[in-house]
mmCIF file of C-alpha atoms and ligand atoms in Angstrom:
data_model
loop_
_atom_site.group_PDB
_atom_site.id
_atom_site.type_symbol
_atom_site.label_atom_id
_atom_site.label_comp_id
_atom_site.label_asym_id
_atom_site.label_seq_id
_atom_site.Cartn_x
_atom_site.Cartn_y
_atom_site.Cartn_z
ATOM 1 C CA UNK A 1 0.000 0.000 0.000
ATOM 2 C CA UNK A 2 1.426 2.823 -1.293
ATOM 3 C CA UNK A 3 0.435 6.299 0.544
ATOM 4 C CA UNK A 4 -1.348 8.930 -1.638
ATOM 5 C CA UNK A 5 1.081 11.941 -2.256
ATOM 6 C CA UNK A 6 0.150 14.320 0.634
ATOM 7 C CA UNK A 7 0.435 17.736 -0.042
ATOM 8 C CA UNK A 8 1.562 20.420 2.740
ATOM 9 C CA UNK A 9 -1.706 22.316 4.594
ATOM 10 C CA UNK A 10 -2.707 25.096 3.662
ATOM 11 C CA UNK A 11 -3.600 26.586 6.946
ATOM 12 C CA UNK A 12 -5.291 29.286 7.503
ATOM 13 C CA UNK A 13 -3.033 32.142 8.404
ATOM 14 C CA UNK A 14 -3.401 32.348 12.449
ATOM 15 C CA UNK A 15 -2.925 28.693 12.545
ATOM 16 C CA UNK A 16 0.623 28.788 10.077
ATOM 17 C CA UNK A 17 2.248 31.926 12.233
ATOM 18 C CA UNK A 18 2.120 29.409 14.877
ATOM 19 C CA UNK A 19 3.049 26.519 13.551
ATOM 20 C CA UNK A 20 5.919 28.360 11.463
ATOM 21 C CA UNK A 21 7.192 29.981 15.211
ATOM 22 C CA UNK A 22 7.946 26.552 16.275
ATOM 23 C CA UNK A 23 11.765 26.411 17.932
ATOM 24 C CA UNK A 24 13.672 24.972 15.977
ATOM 25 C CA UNK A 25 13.989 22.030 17.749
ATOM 26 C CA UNK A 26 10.341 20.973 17.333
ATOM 27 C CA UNK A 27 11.123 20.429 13.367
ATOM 28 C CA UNK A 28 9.269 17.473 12.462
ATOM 29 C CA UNK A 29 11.389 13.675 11.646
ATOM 30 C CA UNK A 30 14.351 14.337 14.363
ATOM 31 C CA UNK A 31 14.722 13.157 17.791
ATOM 32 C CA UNK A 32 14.492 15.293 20.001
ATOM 33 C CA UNK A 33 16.669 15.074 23.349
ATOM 34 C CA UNK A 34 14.828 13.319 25.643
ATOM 35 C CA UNK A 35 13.905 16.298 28.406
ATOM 36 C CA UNK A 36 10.440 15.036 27.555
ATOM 37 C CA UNK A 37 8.717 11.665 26.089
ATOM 38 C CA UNK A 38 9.563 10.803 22.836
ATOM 39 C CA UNK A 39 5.953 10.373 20.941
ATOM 40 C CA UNK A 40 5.767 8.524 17.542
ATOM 41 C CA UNK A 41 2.957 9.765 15.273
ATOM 42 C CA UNK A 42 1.938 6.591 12.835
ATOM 43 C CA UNK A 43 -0.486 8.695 9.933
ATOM 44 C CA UNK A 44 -3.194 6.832 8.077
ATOM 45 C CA UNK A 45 -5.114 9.539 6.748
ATOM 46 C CA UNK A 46 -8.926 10.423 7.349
ATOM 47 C CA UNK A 47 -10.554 13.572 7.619
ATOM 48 C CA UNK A 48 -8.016 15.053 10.391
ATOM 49 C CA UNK A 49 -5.923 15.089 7.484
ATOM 50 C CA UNK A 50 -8.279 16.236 5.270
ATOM 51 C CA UNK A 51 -8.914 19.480 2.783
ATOM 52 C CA UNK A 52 -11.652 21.220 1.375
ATOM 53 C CA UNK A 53 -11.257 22.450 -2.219
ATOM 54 C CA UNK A 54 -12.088 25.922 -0.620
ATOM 55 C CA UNK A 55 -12.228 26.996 3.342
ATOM 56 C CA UNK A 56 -15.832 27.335 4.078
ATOM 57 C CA UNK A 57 -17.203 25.127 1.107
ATOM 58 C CA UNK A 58 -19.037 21.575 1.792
ATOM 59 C CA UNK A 59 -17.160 18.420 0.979
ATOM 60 C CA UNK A 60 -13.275 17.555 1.805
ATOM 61 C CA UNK A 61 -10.857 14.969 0.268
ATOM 62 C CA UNK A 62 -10.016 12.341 3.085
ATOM 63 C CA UNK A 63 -5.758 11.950 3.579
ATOM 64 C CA UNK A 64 -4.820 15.474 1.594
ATOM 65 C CA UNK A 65 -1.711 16.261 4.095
ATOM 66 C CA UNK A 66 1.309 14.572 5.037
ATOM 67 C CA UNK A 67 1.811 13.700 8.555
ATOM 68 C CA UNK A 68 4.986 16.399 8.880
ATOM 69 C CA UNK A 69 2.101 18.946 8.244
ATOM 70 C CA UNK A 70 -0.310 17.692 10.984
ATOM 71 C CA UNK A 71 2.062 18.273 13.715
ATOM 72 C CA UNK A 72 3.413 21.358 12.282
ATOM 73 C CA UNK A 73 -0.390 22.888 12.967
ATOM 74 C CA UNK A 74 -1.075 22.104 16.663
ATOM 75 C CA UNK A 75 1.282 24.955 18.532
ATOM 76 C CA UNK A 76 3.003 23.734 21.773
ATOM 77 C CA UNK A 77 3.349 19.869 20.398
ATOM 78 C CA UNK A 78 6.861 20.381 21.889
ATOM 79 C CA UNK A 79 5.760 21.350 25.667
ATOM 80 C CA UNK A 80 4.639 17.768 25.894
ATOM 81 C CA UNK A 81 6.635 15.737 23.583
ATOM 82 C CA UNK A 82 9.696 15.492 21.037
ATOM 83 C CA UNK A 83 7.517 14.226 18.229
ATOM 84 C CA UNK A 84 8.258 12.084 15.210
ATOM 85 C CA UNK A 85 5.831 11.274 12.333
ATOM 86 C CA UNK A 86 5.738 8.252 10.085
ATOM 87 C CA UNK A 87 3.384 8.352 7.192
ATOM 88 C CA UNK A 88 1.909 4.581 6.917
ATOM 89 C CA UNK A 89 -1.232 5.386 4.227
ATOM 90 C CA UNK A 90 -2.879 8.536 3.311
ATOM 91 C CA UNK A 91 -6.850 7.503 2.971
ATOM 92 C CA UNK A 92 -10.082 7.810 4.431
ATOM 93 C CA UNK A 93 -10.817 5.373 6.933
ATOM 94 C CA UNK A 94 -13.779 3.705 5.025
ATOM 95 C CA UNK A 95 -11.321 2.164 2.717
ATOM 96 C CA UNK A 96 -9.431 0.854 5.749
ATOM 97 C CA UNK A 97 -7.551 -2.604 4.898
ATOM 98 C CA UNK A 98 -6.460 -6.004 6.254
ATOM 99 C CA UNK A 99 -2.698 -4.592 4.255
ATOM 100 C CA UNK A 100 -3.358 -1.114 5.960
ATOM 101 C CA UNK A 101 -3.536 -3.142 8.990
ATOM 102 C CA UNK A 102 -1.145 -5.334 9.527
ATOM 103 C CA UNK A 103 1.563 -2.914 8.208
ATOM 104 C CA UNK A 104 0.262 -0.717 11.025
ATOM 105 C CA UNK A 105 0.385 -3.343 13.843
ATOM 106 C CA UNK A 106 4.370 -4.530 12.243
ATOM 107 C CA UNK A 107 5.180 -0.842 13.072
ATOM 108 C CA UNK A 108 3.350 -0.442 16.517
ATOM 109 C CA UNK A 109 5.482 -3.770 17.754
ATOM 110 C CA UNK A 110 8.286 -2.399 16.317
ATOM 111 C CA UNK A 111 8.167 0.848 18.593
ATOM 112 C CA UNK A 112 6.823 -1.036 20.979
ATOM 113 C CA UNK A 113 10.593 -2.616 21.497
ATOM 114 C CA UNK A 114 12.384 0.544 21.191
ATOM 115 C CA UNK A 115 13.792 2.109 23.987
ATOM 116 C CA UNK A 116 13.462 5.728 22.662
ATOM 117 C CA UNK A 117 9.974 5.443 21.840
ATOM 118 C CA UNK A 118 7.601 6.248 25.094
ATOM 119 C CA UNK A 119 3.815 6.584 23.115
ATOM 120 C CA UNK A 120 2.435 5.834 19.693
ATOM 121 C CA UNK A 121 -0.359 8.020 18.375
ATOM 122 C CA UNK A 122 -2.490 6.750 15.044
ATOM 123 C CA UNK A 123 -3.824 9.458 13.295
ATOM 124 C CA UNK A 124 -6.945 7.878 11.598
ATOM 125 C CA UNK A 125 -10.208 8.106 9.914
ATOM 126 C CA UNK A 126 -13.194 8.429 12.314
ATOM 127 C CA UNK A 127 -15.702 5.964 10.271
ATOM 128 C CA UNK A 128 -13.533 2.754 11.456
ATOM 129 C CA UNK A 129 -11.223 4.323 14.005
ATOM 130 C CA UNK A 130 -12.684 1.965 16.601
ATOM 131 C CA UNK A 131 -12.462 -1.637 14.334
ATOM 132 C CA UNK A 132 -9.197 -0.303 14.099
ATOM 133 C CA UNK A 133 -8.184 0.286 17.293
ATOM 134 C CA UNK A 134 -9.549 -2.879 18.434
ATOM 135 C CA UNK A 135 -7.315 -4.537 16.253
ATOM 136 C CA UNK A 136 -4.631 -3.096 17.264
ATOM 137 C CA UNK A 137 -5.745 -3.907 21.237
ATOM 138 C CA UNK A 138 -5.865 -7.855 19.923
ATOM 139 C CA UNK A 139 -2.271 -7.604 18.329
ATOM 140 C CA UNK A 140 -0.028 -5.131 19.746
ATOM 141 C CA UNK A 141 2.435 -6.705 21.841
ATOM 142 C CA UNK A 142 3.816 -4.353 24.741
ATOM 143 C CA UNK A 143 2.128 -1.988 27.914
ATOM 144 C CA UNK A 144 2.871 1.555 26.280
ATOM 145 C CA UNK A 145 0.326 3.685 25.174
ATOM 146 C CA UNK A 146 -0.874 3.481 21.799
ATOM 147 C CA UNK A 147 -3.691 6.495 21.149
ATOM 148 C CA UNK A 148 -5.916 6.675 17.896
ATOM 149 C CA UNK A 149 -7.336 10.328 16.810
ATOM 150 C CA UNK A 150 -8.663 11.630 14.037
ATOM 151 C CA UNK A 151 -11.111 14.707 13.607
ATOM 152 C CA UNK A 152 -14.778 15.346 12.776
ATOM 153 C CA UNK A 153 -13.787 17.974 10.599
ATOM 154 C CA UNK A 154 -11.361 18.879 7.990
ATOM 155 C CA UNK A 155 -7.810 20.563 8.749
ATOM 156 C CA UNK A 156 -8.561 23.470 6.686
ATOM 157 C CA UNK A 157 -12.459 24.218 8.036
ATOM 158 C CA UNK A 158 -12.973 27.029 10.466
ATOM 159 C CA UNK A 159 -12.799 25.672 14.211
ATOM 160 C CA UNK A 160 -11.080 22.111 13.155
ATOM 161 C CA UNK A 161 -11.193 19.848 15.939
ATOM 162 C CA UNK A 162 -8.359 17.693 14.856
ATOM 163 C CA UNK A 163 -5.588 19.863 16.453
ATOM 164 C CA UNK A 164 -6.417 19.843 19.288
ATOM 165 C CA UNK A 165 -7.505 16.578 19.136
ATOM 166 C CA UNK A 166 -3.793 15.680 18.219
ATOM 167 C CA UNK A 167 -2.632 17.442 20.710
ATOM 168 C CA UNK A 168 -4.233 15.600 23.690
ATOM 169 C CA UNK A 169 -3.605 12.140 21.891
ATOM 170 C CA UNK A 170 -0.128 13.439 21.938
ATOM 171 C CA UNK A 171 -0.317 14.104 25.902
ATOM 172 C CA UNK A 172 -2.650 10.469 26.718
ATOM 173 C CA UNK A 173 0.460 9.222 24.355
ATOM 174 C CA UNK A 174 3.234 10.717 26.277
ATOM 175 C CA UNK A 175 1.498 9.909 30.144
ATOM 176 C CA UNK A 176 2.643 7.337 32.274
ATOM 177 C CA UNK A 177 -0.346 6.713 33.426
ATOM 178 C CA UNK A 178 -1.517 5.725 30.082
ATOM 179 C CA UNK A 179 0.601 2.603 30.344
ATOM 180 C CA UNK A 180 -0.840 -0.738 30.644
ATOM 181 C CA UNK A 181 -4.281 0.443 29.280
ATOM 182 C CA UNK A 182 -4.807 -1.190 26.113
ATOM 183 C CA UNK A 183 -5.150 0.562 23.054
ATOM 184 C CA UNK A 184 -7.056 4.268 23.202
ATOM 185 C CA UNK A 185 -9.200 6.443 21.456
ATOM 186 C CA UNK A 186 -9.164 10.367 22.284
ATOM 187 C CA UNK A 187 -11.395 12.684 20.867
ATOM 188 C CA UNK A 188 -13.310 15.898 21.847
ATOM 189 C CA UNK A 189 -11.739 15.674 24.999
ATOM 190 C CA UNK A 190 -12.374 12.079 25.742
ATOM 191 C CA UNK A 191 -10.402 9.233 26.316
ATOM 192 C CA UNK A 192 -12.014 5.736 24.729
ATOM 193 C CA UNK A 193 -11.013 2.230 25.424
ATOM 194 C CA UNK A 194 -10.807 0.567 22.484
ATOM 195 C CA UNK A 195 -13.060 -2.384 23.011
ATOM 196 C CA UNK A 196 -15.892 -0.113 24.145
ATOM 197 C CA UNK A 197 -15.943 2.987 21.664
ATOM 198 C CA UNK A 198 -18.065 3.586 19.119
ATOM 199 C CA UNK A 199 -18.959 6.342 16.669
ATOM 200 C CA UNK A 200 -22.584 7.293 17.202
ATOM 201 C CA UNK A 201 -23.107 10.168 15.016
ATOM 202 C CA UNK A 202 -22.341 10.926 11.521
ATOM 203 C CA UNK A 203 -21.116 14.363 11.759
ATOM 204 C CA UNK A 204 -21.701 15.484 15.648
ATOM 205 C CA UNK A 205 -17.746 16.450 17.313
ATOM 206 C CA UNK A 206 -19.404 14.564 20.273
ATOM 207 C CA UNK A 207 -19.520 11.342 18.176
ATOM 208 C CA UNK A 208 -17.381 9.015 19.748
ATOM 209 C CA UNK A 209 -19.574 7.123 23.165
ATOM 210 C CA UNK A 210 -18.715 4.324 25.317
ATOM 211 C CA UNK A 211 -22.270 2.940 26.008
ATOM 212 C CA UNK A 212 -21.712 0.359 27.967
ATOM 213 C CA UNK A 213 -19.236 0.990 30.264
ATOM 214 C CA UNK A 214 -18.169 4.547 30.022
ATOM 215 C CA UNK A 215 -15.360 6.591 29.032
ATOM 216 C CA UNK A 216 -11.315 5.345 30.183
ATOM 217 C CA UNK A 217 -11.026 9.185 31.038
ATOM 218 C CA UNK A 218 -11.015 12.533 29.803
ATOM 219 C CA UNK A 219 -8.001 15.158 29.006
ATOM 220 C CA UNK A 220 -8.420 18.913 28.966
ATOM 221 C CA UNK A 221 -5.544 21.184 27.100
ATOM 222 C CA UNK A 222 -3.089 18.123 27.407
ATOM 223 C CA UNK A 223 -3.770 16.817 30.767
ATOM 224 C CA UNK A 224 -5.409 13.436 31.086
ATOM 225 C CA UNK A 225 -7.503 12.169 33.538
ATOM 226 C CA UNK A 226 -7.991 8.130 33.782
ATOM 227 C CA UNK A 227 -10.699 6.199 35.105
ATOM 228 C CA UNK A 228 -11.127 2.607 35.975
ATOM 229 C CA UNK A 229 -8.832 -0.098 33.937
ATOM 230 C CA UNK A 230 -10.503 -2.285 31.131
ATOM 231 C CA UNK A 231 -11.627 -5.802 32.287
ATOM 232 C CA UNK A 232 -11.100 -7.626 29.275
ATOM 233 C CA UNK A 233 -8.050 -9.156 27.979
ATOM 234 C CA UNK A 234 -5.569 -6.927 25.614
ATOM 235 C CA UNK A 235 -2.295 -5.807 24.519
ATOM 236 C CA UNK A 236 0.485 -8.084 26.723
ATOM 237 C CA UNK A 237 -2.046 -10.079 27.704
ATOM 238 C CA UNK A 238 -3.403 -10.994 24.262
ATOM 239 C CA UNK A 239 -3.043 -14.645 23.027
ATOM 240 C CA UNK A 240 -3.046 -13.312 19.880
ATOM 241 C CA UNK A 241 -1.500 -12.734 16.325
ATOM 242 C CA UNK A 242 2.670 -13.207 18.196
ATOM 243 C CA UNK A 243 3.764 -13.327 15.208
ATOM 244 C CA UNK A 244 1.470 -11.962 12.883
ATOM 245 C CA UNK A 245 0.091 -13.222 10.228
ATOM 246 C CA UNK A 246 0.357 -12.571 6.479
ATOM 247 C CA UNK A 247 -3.578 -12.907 5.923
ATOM 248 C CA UNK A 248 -6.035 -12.298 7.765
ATOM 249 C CA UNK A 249 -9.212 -15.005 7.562
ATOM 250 C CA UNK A 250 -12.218 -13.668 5.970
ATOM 251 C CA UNK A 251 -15.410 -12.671 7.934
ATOM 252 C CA UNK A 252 -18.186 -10.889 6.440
ATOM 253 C CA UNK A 253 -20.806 -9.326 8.331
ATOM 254 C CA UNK A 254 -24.624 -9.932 7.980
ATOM 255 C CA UNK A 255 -27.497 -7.090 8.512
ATOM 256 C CA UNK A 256 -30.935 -8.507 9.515
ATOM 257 C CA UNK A 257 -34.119 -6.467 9.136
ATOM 258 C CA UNK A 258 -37.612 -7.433 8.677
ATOM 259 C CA UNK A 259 -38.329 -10.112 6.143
ATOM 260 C CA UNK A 260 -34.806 -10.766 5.490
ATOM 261 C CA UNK A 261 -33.981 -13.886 3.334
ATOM 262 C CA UNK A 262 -31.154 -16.037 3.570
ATOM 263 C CA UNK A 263 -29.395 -15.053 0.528
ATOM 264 C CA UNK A 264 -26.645 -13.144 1.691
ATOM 265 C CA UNK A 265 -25.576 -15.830 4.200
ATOM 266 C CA UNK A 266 -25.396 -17.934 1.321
ATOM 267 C CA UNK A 267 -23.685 -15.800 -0.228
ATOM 268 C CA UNK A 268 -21.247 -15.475 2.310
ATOM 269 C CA UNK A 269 -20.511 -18.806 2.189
ATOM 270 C CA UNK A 270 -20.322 -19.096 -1.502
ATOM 271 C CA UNK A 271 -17.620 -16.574 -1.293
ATOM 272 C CA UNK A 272 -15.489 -18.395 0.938
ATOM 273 C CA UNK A 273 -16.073 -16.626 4.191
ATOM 274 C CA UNK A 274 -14.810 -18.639 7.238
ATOM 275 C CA UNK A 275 -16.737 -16.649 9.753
ATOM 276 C CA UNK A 276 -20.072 -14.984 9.452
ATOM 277 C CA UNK A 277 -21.447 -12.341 11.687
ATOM 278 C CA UNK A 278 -24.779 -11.454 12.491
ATOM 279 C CA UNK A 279 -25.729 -7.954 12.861
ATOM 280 C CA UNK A 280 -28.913 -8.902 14.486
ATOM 281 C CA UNK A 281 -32.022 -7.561 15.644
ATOM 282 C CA UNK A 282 -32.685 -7.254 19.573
ATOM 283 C CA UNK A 283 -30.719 -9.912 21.418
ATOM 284 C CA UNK A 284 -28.645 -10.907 17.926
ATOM 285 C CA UNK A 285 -31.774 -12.602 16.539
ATOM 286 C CA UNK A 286 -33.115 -12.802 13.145
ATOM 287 C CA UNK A 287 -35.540 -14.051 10.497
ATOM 288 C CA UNK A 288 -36.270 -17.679 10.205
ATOM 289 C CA UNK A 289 -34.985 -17.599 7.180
ATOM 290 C CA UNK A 290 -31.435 -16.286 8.190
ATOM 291 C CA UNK A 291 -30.834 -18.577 11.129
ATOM 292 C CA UNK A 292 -31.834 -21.533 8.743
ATOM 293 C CA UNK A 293 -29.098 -19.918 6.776
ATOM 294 C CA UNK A 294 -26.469 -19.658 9.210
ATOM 295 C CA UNK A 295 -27.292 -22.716 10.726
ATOM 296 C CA UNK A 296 -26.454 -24.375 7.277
ATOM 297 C CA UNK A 297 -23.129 -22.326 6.835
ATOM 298 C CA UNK A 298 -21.933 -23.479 11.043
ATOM 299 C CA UNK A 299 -23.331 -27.742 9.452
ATOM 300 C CA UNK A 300 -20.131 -27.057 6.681
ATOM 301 C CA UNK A 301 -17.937 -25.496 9.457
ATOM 302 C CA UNK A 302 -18.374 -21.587 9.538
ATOM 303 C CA UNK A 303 -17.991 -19.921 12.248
ATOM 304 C CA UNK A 304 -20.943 -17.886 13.272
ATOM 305 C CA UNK A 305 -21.026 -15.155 15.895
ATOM 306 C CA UNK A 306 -24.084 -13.624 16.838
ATOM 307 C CA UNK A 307 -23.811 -9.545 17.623
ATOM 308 C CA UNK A 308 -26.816 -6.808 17.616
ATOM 309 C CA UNK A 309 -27.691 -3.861 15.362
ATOM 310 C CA UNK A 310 -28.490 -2.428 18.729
ATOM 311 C CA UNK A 311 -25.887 -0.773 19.670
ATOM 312 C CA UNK A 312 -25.485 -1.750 23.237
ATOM 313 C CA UNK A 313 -26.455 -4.097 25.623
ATOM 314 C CA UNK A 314 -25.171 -7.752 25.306
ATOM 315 C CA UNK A 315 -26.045 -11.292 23.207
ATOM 316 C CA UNK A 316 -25.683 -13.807 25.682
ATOM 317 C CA UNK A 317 -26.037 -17.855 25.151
ATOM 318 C CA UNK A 318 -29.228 -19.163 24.702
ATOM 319 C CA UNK A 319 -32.107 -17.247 25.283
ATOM 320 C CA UNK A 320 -34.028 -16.534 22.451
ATOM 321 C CA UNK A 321 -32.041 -19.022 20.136
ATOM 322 C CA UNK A 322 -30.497 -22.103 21.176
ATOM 323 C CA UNK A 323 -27.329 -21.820 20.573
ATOM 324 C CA UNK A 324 -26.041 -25.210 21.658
ATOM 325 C CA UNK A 325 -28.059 -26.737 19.265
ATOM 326 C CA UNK A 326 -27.431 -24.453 16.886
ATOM 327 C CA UNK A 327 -23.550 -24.278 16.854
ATOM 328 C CA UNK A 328 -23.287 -20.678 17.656
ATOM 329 C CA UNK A 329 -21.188 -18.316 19.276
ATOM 330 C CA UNK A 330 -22.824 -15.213 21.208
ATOM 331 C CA UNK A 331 -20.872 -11.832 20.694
ATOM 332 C CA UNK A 332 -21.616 -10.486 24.187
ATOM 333 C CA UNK A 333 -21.378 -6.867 24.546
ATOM 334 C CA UNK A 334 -19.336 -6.447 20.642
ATOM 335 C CA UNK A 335 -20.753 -4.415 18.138
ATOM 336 C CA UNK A 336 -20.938 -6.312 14.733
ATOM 337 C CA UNK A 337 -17.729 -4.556 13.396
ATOM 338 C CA UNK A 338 -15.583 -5.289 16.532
ATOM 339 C CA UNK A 339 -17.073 -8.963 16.554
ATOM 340 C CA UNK A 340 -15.542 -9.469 13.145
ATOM 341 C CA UNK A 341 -12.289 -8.000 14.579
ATOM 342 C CA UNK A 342 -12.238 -10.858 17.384
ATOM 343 C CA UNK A 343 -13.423 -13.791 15.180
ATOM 344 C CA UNK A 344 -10.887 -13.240 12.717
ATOM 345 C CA UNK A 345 -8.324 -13.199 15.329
ATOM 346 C CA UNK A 346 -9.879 -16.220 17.103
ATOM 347 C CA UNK A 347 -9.773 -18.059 13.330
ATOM 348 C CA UNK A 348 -5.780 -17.370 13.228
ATOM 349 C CA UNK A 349 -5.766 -20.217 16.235
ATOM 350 C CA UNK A 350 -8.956 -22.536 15.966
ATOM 351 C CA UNK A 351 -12.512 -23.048 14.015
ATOM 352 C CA UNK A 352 -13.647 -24.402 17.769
ATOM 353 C CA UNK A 353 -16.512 -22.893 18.424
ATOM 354 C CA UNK A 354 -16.217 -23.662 22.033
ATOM 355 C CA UNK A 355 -12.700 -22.260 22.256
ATOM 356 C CA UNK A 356 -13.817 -19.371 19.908
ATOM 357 C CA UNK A 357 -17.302 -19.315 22.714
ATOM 358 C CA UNK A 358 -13.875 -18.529 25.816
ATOM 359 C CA UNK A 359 -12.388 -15.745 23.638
ATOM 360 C CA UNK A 360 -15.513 -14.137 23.345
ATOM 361 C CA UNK A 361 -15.940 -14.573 26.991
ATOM 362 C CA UNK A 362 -12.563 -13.053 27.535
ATOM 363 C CA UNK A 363 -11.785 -10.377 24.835
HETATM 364 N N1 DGL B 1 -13.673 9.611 5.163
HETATM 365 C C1 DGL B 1 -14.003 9.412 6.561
HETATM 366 C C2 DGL B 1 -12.841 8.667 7.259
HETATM 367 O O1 DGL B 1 -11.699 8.839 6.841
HETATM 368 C C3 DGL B 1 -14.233 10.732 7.214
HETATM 369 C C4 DGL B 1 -14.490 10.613 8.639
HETATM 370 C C5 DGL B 1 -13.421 11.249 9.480
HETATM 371 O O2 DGL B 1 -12.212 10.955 9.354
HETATM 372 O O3 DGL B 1 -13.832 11.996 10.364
HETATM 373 O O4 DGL B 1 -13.116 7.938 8.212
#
């Protein structure tokens, strides 16, 4: 994956007198001596990175700057941390890839072993930041923090978010008491776990939620405030993807809705999926006519998770569907998206369903 050229931003005057003021020192691509954490930014593109063909008009082009330019526009970067930037793709996160991924994840465990490096921040798309960062909370080996941002609006629009969004991604990134976390999410002032957030708007700034179990903490001009530690399994204590795979299994992901037929399971199948996800209704149910489908694809040995349209709220075992009989596995509390996340993991090491049932249980 080769990134798209990135051209430099275009900022709108205020914001380039103080990103041009910048000491010397704070030049983008060197280290820095160490008076300070040493913060790697890993790019990827998205809207934080994004340009309008004119200030002011509707409608941007996802990934238009280079990462060098990003951290040239947030004034003070240096306060809080000797920055370095590493463009890994330049595209909007709806195009995210498996490639895109585990190119991402090589680089995060790399920087994870060096001894200069104290933070990794991932700026990102906002439309799969969180399957994203969930990924990376399966695979990355290693206890320091690794902090996804991105922005809800473009870097040239008036009042752009992601600045200061990469700012305080920058500061999560560069706290010791981010270590040990998992993987994060910070935007709009909030600090995400990245098993729990989810984006729950399609243009609000307040977009990202944690709906089940709440934010990991919050951070206000650069200084973070954490909450209680994730429960689930991540990060060193993953089983998973040491080392990492060249492929990743495919899992598709299935929508009910009333009257649904069957023939996008079968579809599924026919296209070689190895693990099928139901974005139910309710409790992860579905037409008659889907669970006769998926109950057909588990008979020839795919894997079949059961998640919820909902939202929020969990699928547990057995209540309106037998899953025992059926073969299933019940997504608890994972949205659809992160459910394919897991299962594809869980596929790298067995097509058990009851082993696949205990990482579901656990992740
Ligand atoms: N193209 C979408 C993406 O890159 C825009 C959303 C955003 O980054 O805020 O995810």
């Amino acid at each position: 994956m080769t990134a798209a050229p990135a051209r430099s931003l275009a900022l709108p005057s205020a914001f380039l007198a103080a990103a041009l003021s910048f000491p010397a020192a704070a030049q983008v691509g060197q280290k820095l001596a160490t008076d300070r954490p040493n913060v790697t930014i890993l790019a990827t593109g998205g809207t934080i990175a994004g340009a309008q063909p004119k200030p002011g008009e509707v409608g941007y082009k996802a990934g238009s700057f280079s990462v060098e330019s990003l951290i040239r526009a947030v004034p003070g970067m240096e306060k809080i941390a000797a920055v370095t930037g590493e463009q890994i793709a330049n595209i909007g996160s709806q195009d995210m890839n498996d490639a895109v991924w585990l190119k991402l994840a090589r680089r995060a465990n790399e920087l994870q072993k060096d001894p200069n490096v104290n933070g990794i921040v991932v700026t990102h798309g906002t439309d799969t930041m969180e399957e994203t960062a969930y990924f990376l909370d399966l695979v990355v080996k290693g206890d320091k923090p690794v902090v996804l941002v991105g922005s809800m609006r473009p870097a040239t629009a008036i009042s752009a978010d992601g600045p200061m969004n990469l700012y305080n991604a920058t500061s999560v990134a560069a706290s010791l008491a981010a270590w040990g976390r998992g993987v994060l999410v910070v935007m709009n002032d909030d600090i995400h776990y990245a098993r729990e957030v989810t984006k729950s708007n399609t243009t609000s700034l307040q977009t990202f939620v944690s709906p089940d179990r709440g934010r990991a903490g919050a951070v206000l001009f650069g200084k973070p405030t954490f909450y209680a530690k994730p429960i689930e399994r991540h990060t060193s204590g993953s089983t998973f993807a040491v080392p990492l795979p060249d492929k990743l299994p495919a899992v598709l992901v299935v929508y009910s809705h009333a009257n649904a037929g069957r023939e996008l399971v079968d579809a599924a199948v026919a296209a070689g999926a190895q693990g099928i996800v139901l974005a139910g209704v309710g409790d992860g149910n579905a037409t008659a006519a889907i669970i006769d489908g998926l109950a057909a694809a588990a008979r020839k040995g795919v894997v079949v998770v059961r998640s919820s349209r909902v939202g929020s709220g969990t699928v547990a075992r057995n209540v309106e569907l037998d899953d025992d009989k059926l073969g299933f596995v019940a997504g608890r509390d994972l949205e659809p998206g992160k459910a394919r996340v897991l299962l594809q993991q869980a596929l790298t090491k067995t097509r058990d369903v009851v082993q696949i049932q205990k990482y579901f249980d656990e992740y």
